C-alpha cells in the first residue's frame, strides 16, 4: 500500500506542472520554452489603473540576476508575458497603450520603427478577451516574436524594436513602476 501511495504521489508530481507563483489567480510557470530554449521565471505583478486589475505581466529569461538594463540589452532570449484579467482591455486599448508606450520608450522618436510597429499591432486585430495570454519573445540579433494563446502571430525584425517594446515595462520610464519592480523579482 505504501508503494502504491508513493507511486501515485510521484505520478501526480510529474503530471502537475510546476508553478513559480500565482498572481491574481493566474498560475505562472516556473519555466517556459521558446525557440527550443528554457527560460526561467523572474517575477510578475499586476498592471492596475484606477484600482482595476488589467493584466498580470511576467518576465522570463535564460540568465538570472540581471537588472532592467541587463534584460533590455541581453544577448540571451527573454520573454514578457501578459495574462489579461479585465474586460476593459480591448484590442483598441491595447493598440493605444502600445502606441503610448513606444512614444515614451523612444523619447518620441517612433518614426524609425513605424512600419514594424504597425506590423506588430496586427497582434491585436482579433478581439482581446479575459484569459488571453500574449507572449513577446526577445530574440537578440533577430527581433521579436509575438504569440497569442501560444500561437505565433508575427516576427518583427530588429534589436531596436524589441528593446523599445520591452522598455514599455522595463525602461527608465515604465508604464507602471510597481509592475516593473515586480517583474524583475524585486
PDB file of C-alpha atoms in Angstrom:
ATOM      1  CA  UNK A   1       0.000   0.000   0.000  1.00  0.00           C
ATOM      2  CA  UNK A   2       2.869   2.391   0.843  1.00  0.00           C
ATOM      3  CA  UNK A   3       4.415   1.680  -2.546  1.00  0.00           C
ATOM      4  CA  UNK A   4       1.127   2.423  -4.288  1.00  0.00           C
ATOM      5  CA  UNK A   5       0.777   5.754  -2.468  1.00  0.00           C
ATOM      6  CA  UNK A   6       4.394   6.673  -3.268  1.00  0.00           C
ATOM      7  CA  UNK A   7       3.861   5.760  -6.921  1.00  0.00           C
ATOM      8  CA  UNK A   8       0.664   7.828  -7.076  1.00  0.00           C
ATOM      9  CA  UNK A   9       2.408  10.831  -5.464  1.00  0.00           C
ATOM     10  CA  UNK A  10       5.302  10.560  -7.924  1.00  0.00           C
ATOM     11  CA  UNK A  11       2.912  10.326 -10.882  1.00  0.00           C
ATOM     12  CA  UNK A  12       0.984  13.397  -9.763  1.00  0.00           C
ATOM     13  CA  UNK A  13       4.175  15.387  -9.218  1.00  0.00           C
ATOM     14  CA  UNK A  14       5.340  14.574 -12.749  1.00  0.00           C
ATOM     15  CA  UNK A  15       1.971  15.355 -14.324  1.00  0.00           C
ATOM     16  CA  UNK A  16       1.351  18.565 -12.389  1.00  0.00           C
ATOM     17  CA  UNK A  17       3.232  21.489 -13.949  1.00  0.00           C
ATOM     18  CA  UNK A  18       5.482  23.453 -11.614  1.00  0.00           C
ATOM     19  CA  UNK A  19       4.259  26.941 -10.939  1.00  0.00           C
ATOM     20  CA  UNK A  20       6.557  29.711  -9.823  1.00  0.00           C
ATOM     21  CA  UNK A  21       3.780  31.855  -8.405  1.00  0.00           C
ATOM     22  CA  UNK A  22       0.122  32.665  -8.567  1.00  0.00           C
ATOM     23  CA  UNK A  23      -0.749  36.320  -9.151  1.00  0.00           C
ATOM     24  CA  UNK A  24      -4.371  37.480  -9.225  1.00  0.00           C
ATOM     25  CA  UNK A  25      -5.468  33.897  -9.838  1.00  0.00           C
ATOM     26  CA  UNK A  26      -3.043  33.369 -12.742  1.00  0.00           C
ATOM     27  CA  UNK A  27      -0.670  30.435 -12.220  1.00  0.00           C
ATOM     28  CA  UNK A  28       2.712  31.401 -13.621  1.00  0.00           C
ATOM     29  CA  UNK A  29       5.001  28.688 -14.934  1.00  0.00           C
ATOM     30  CA  UNK A  30       8.409  28.248 -13.310  1.00  0.00           C
ATOM     31  CA  UNK A  31       9.827  27.762 -16.819  1.00  0.00           C
ATOM     32  CA  UNK A  32       8.614  28.340 -20.339  1.00  0.00           C
ATOM     33  CA  UNK A  33      10.156  27.015 -23.520  1.00  0.00           C
ATOM     34  CA  UNK A  34      10.670  29.266 -26.537  1.00  0.00           C
ATOM     35  CA  UNK A  35      12.830  28.685 -29.568  1.00  0.00           C
ATOM     36  CA  UNK A  36      13.625  25.274 -28.012  1.00  0.00           C
ATOM     37  CA  UNK A  37      15.243  27.007 -25.015  1.00  0.00           C
ATOM     38  CA  UNK A  38      14.090  27.051 -21.389  1.00  0.00           C
ATOM     39  CA  UNK A  39      13.500  30.452 -19.817  1.00  0.00           C
ATOM     40  CA  UNK A  40      13.175  30.814 -16.054  1.00  0.00           C
ATOM     41  CA  UNK A  41      10.575  32.874 -14.236  1.00  0.00           C
ATOM     42  CA  UNK A  42      11.957  36.196 -12.991  1.00  0.00           C
ATOM     43  CA  UNK A  43       8.921  37.833 -11.459  1.00  0.00           C
ATOM     44  CA  UNK A  44       5.398  39.092 -12.058  1.00  0.00           C
ATOM     45  CA  UNK A  45       2.979  41.755 -10.981  1.00  0.00           C
ATOM     46  CA  UNK A  46      -0.372  43.299 -11.738  1.00  0.00           C
ATOM     47  CA  UNK A  47      -0.921  46.237 -14.081  1.00  0.00           C
ATOM     48  CA  UNK A  48      -3.622  48.283 -12.463  1.00  0.00           C
ATOM     49  CA  UNK A  49      -5.238  51.541 -13.408  1.00  0.00           C
ATOM     50  CA  UNK A  50      -7.854  53.373 -11.370  1.00  0.00           C
ATOM     51  CA  UNK A  51      -7.923  50.455  -8.915  1.00  0.00           C
ATOM     52  CA  UNK A  52      -8.797  47.999 -11.671  1.00  0.00           C
ATOM     53  CA  UNK A  53      -6.631  44.945 -12.287  1.00  0.00           C
ATOM     54  CA  UNK A  54      -5.960  44.894 -16.034  1.00  0.00           C
ATOM     55  CA  UNK A  55      -3.363  42.165 -16.597  1.00  0.00           C
ATOM     56  CA  UNK A  56      -0.600  40.145 -14.987  1.00  0.00           C
ATOM     57  CA  UNK A  57       2.776  40.941 -16.505  1.00  0.00           C
ATOM     58  CA  UNK A  58       5.547  38.386 -16.049  1.00  0.00           C
ATOM     59  CA  UNK A  59       9.161  38.169 -17.125  1.00  0.00           C
ATOM     60  CA  UNK A  60      11.167  35.109 -18.159  1.00  0.00           C
ATOM     61  CA  UNK A  61      14.872  34.936 -19.032  1.00  0.00           C
ATOM     62  CA  UNK A  62      17.692  32.489 -19.657  1.00  0.00           C
ATOM     63  CA  UNK A  63      20.138  34.379 -17.466  1.00  0.00           C
ATOM     64  CA  UNK A  64      19.467  35.066 -13.783  1.00  0.00           C
ATOM     65  CA  UNK A  65      20.421  38.154 -11.812  1.00  0.00           C
ATOM     66  CA  UNK A  66      20.036  40.813 -14.494  1.00  0.00           C
ATOM     67  CA  UNK A  67      18.593  44.248 -13.795  1.00  0.00           C
ATOM     68  CA  UNK A  68      16.237  46.009 -16.211  1.00  0.00           C
ATOM     69  CA  UNK A  69      19.044  47.363 -18.369  1.00  0.00           C
ATOM     70  CA  UNK A  70      20.664  43.939 -18.431  1.00  0.00           C
ATOM     71  CA  UNK A  71      17.398  42.381 -19.657  1.00  0.00           C
ATOM     72  CA  UNK A  72      16.927  45.056 -22.338  1.00  0.00           C
ATOM     73  CA  UNK A  73      20.486  44.598 -23.602  1.00  0.00           C
ATOM     74  CA  UNK A  74      20.792  40.853 -23.015  1.00  0.00           C
ATOM     75  CA  UNK A  75      22.170  38.651 -25.748  1.00  0.00           C
ATOM     76  CA  UNK A  76      20.014  35.805 -24.386  1.00  0.00           C
ATOM     77  CA  UNK A  77      16.346  35.036 -25.020  1.00  0.00           C
ATOM     78  CA  UNK A  78      13.886  36.838 -22.760  1.00  0.00           C
ATOM     79  CA  UNK A  79      10.101  36.981 -22.727  1.00  0.00           C
ATOM     80  CA  UNK A  80       7.384  39.250 -21.402  1.00  0.00           C
ATOM     81  CA  UNK A  81       4.023  37.585 -20.890  1.00  0.00           C
ATOM     82  CA  UNK A  82       0.705  39.365 -20.362  1.00  0.00           C
ATOM     83  CA  UNK A  83      -2.295  37.494 -18.965  1.00  0.00           C
ATOM     84  CA  UNK A  84      -5.466  39.548 -19.474  1.00  0.00           C
ATOM     85  CA  UNK A  85      -7.618  39.932 -16.340  1.00  0.00           C
ATOM     86  CA  UNK A  86     -10.153  42.575 -17.318  1.00  0.00           C
ATOM     87  CA  UNK A  87     -12.767  43.033 -19.995  1.00  0.00           C
ATOM     88  CA  UNK A  88     -11.663  46.680 -20.003  1.00  0.00           C
ATOM     89  CA  UNK A  89      -8.693  45.552 -22.108  1.00  0.00           C
ATOM     90  CA  UNK A  90      -9.824  45.653 -25.722  1.00  0.00           C
ATOM     91  CA  UNK A  91      -7.925  45.484 -28.988  1.00  0.00           C
ATOM     92  CA  UNK A  92      -8.251  49.251 -29.361  1.00  0.00           C
ATOM     93  CA  UNK A  93      -6.973  49.905 -25.832  1.00  0.00           C
ATOM     94  CA  UNK A  94      -4.008  47.557 -26.336  1.00  0.00           C
ATOM     95  CA  UNK A  95      -3.097  49.389 -29.535  1.00  0.00           C
ATOM     96  CA  UNK A  96      -3.423  52.793 -27.843  1.00  0.00           C
ATOM     97  CA  UNK A  97      -1.369  51.619 -24.854  1.00  0.00           C
ATOM     98  CA  UNK A  98       1.408  50.191 -27.026  1.00  0.00           C
ATOM     99  CA  UNK A  99       1.479  53.413 -29.078  1.00  0.00           C
ATOM    100  CA  UNK A 100       1.827  55.471 -25.880  1.00  0.00           C
ATOM    101  CA  UNK A 101       4.484  53.095 -24.611  1.00  0.00           C
ATOM    102  CA  UNK A 102       6.524  53.451 -27.789  1.00  0.00           C
ATOM    103  CA  UNK A 103       6.273  57.249 -27.578  1.00  0.00           C
ATOM    104  CA  UNK A 104       7.726  57.084 -24.078  1.00  0.00           C
ATOM    105  CA  UNK A 105      10.322  54.357 -24.641  1.00  0.00           C
ATOM    106  CA  UNK A 106      11.713  56.062 -27.767  1.00  0.00           C
ATOM    107  CA  UNK A 107      11.532  59.603 -26.355  1.00  0.00           C
ATOM    108  CA  UNK A 108       9.051  60.482 -29.078  1.00  0.00           C
ATOM    109  CA  UNK A 109      11.176  59.105 -31.926  1.00  0.00           C
ATOM    110  CA  UNK A 110       8.781  56.406 -33.168  1.00  0.00           C
ATOM    111  CA  UNK A 111       9.252  57.218 -36.891  1.00  0.00           C
ATOM    112  CA  UNK A 112      12.189  54.798 -37.473  1.00  0.00           C
ATOM    113  CA  UNK A 113      10.085  51.987 -36.006  1.00  0.00           C
ATOM    114  CA  UNK A 114       6.696  52.939 -37.502  1.00  0.00           C
ATOM    115  CA  UNK A 115       6.417  50.228 -40.191  1.00  0.00           C
ATOM    116  CA  UNK A 116       7.487  47.497 -37.769  1.00  0.00           C
ATOM    117  CA  UNK A 117       5.225  48.866 -35.032  1.00  0.00           C
ATOM    118  CA  UNK A 118       2.268  48.736 -37.421  1.00  0.00           C
ATOM    119  CA  UNK A 119       3.162  45.119 -38.243  1.00  0.00           C
ATOM    120  CA  UNK A 120       3.316  44.300 -34.527  1.00  0.00           C
ATOM    121  CA  UNK A 121      -0.067  45.930 -33.868  1.00  0.00           C
ATOM    122  CA  UNK A 122      -1.697  43.256 -36.056  1.00  0.00           C
ATOM    123  CA  UNK A 123      -1.299  41.011 -32.984  1.00  0.00           C
ATOM    124  CA  UNK A 124      -4.312  42.862 -31.586  1.00  0.00           C
ATOM    125  CA  UNK A 125      -6.510  42.638 -34.718  1.00  0.00           C
ATOM    126  CA  UNK A 126      -8.740  39.981 -33.214  1.00  0.00           C
ATOM    127  CA  UNK A 127     -10.750  40.690 -30.060  1.00  0.00           C
ATOM    128  CA  UNK A 128      -8.896  40.587 -26.740  1.00  0.00           C
ATOM    129  CA  UNK A 129     -10.741  38.609 -24.085  1.00  0.00           C
ATOM    130  CA  UNK A 130     -10.308  37.909 -20.380  1.00  0.00           C
ATOM    131  CA  UNK A 131      -7.962  34.925 -20.098  1.00  0.00           C
ATOM    132  CA  UNK A 132      -5.990  35.689 -23.254  1.00  0.00           C
ATOM    133  CA  UNK A 133      -2.238  35.368 -22.950  1.00  0.00           C
ATOM    134  CA  UNK A 134       0.231  37.384 -25.018  1.00  0.00           C
ATOM    135  CA  UNK A 135       3.909  36.380 -25.020  1.00  0.00           C
ATOM    136  CA  UNK A 136       6.556  38.589 -26.573  1.00  0.00           C
ATOM    137  CA  UNK A 137       9.897  36.854 -27.065  1.00  0.00           C
ATOM    138  CA  UNK A 138      13.028  38.944 -27.441  1.00  0.00           C
ATOM    139  CA  UNK A 139      15.484  37.228 -29.778  1.00  0.00           C
ATOM    140  CA  UNK A 140      18.748  39.190 -29.828  1.00  0.00           C
ATOM    141  CA  UNK A 141      20.172  39.661 -33.300  1.00  0.00           C
ATOM    142  CA  UNK A 142      16.791  38.829 -34.832  1.00  0.00           C
ATOM    143  CA  UNK A 143      13.950  40.794 -33.256  1.00  0.00           C
ATOM    144  CA  UNK A 144      10.753  39.843 -31.522  1.00  0.00           C
ATOM    145  CA  UNK A 145       8.205  37.057 -31.852  1.00  0.00           C
ATOM    146  CA  UNK A 146       4.658  37.707 -30.634  1.00  0.00           C
ATOM    147  CA  UNK A 147       2.276  34.943 -29.583  1.00  0.00           C
ATOM    148  CA  UNK A 148      -1.365  34.962 -28.559  1.00  0.00           C
ATOM    149  CA  UNK A 149      -2.509  31.963 -26.531  1.00  0.00           C
ATOM    150  CA  UNK A 150       0.544  30.007 -27.670  1.00  0.00           C
ATOM    151  CA  UNK A 151       0.095  30.702 -31.387  1.00  0.00           C
ATOM    152  CA  UNK A 152       2.849  32.601 -33.191  1.00  0.00           C
ATOM    153  CA  UNK A 153       1.314  35.662 -34.839  1.00  0.00           C
ATOM    154  CA  UNK A 154       4.301  37.639 -36.086  1.00  0.00           C
ATOM    155  CA  UNK A 155       8.057  38.135 -36.136  1.00  0.00           C
ATOM    156  CA  UNK A 156       9.191  41.748 -36.101  1.00  0.00           C
ATOM    157  CA  UNK A 157      12.842  42.205 -37.008  1.00  0.00           C
ATOM    158  CA  UNK A 158      15.369  44.422 -35.294  1.00  0.00           C
ATOM    159  CA  UNK A 159      17.015  44.737 -31.905  1.00  0.00           C
ATOM    160  CA  UNK A 160      15.884  48.372 -31.726  1.00  0.00           C
ATOM    161  CA  UNK A 161      12.249  47.282 -31.976  1.00  0.00           C
ATOM    162  CA  UNK A 162      12.453  44.534 -29.348  1.00  0.00           C
ATOM    163  CA  UNK A 163      14.281  46.851 -26.940  1.00  0.00           C
ATOM    164  CA  UNK A 164      11.728  49.644 -27.409  1.00  0.00           C
ATOM    165  CA  UNK A 165       8.836  47.248 -26.806  1.00  0.00           C
ATOM    166  CA  UNK A 166      10.354  45.727 -23.662  1.00  0.00           C
ATOM    167  CA  UNK A 167      11.206  49.219 -22.403  1.00  0.00           C
ATOM    168  CA  UNK A 168       7.458  49.826 -22.060  1.00  0.00           C
ATOM    169  CA  UNK A 169       7.621  47.581 -18.987  1.00  0.00           C
ATOM    170  CA  UNK A 170      11.320  47.652 -18.080  1.00  0.00           C
ATOM    171  CA  UNK A 171      12.660  51.004 -19.302  1.00  0.00           C
ATOM    172  CA  UNK A 172      13.615  54.144 -17.404  1.00  0.00           C
ATOM    173  CA  UNK A 173      10.020  55.432 -17.702  1.00  0.00           C
ATOM    174  CA  UNK A 174       7.930  52.255 -17.484  1.00  0.00           C
ATOM    175  CA  UNK A 175       4.155  52.266 -17.854  1.00  0.00           C
ATOM    176  CA  UNK A 176       3.943  51.093 -14.226  1.00  0.00           C
ATOM    177  CA  UNK A 177       6.900  51.326 -11.825  1.00  0.00           C
ATOM    178  CA  UNK A 178       5.425  48.798  -9.383  1.00  0.00           C
ATOM    179  CA  UNK A 179       4.898  46.317 -12.189  1.00  0.00           C
ATOM    180  CA  UNK A 180       8.489  46.786 -13.389  1.00  0.00           C
ATOM    181  CA  UNK A 181       9.811  46.115  -9.900  1.00  0.00           C
ATOM    182  CA  UNK A 182       7.615  43.018  -9.535  1.00  0.00           C
ATOM    183  CA  UNK A 183       8.577  41.654 -12.959  1.00  0.00           C
ATOM    184  CA  UNK A 184      12.240  41.961 -12.030  1.00  0.00           C
ATOM    185  CA  UNK A 185      11.541  39.922  -8.898  1.00  0.00           C
ATOM    186  CA  UNK A 186      12.465  42.753  -6.582  1.00  0.00           C
TER     187      UNK A 186
END
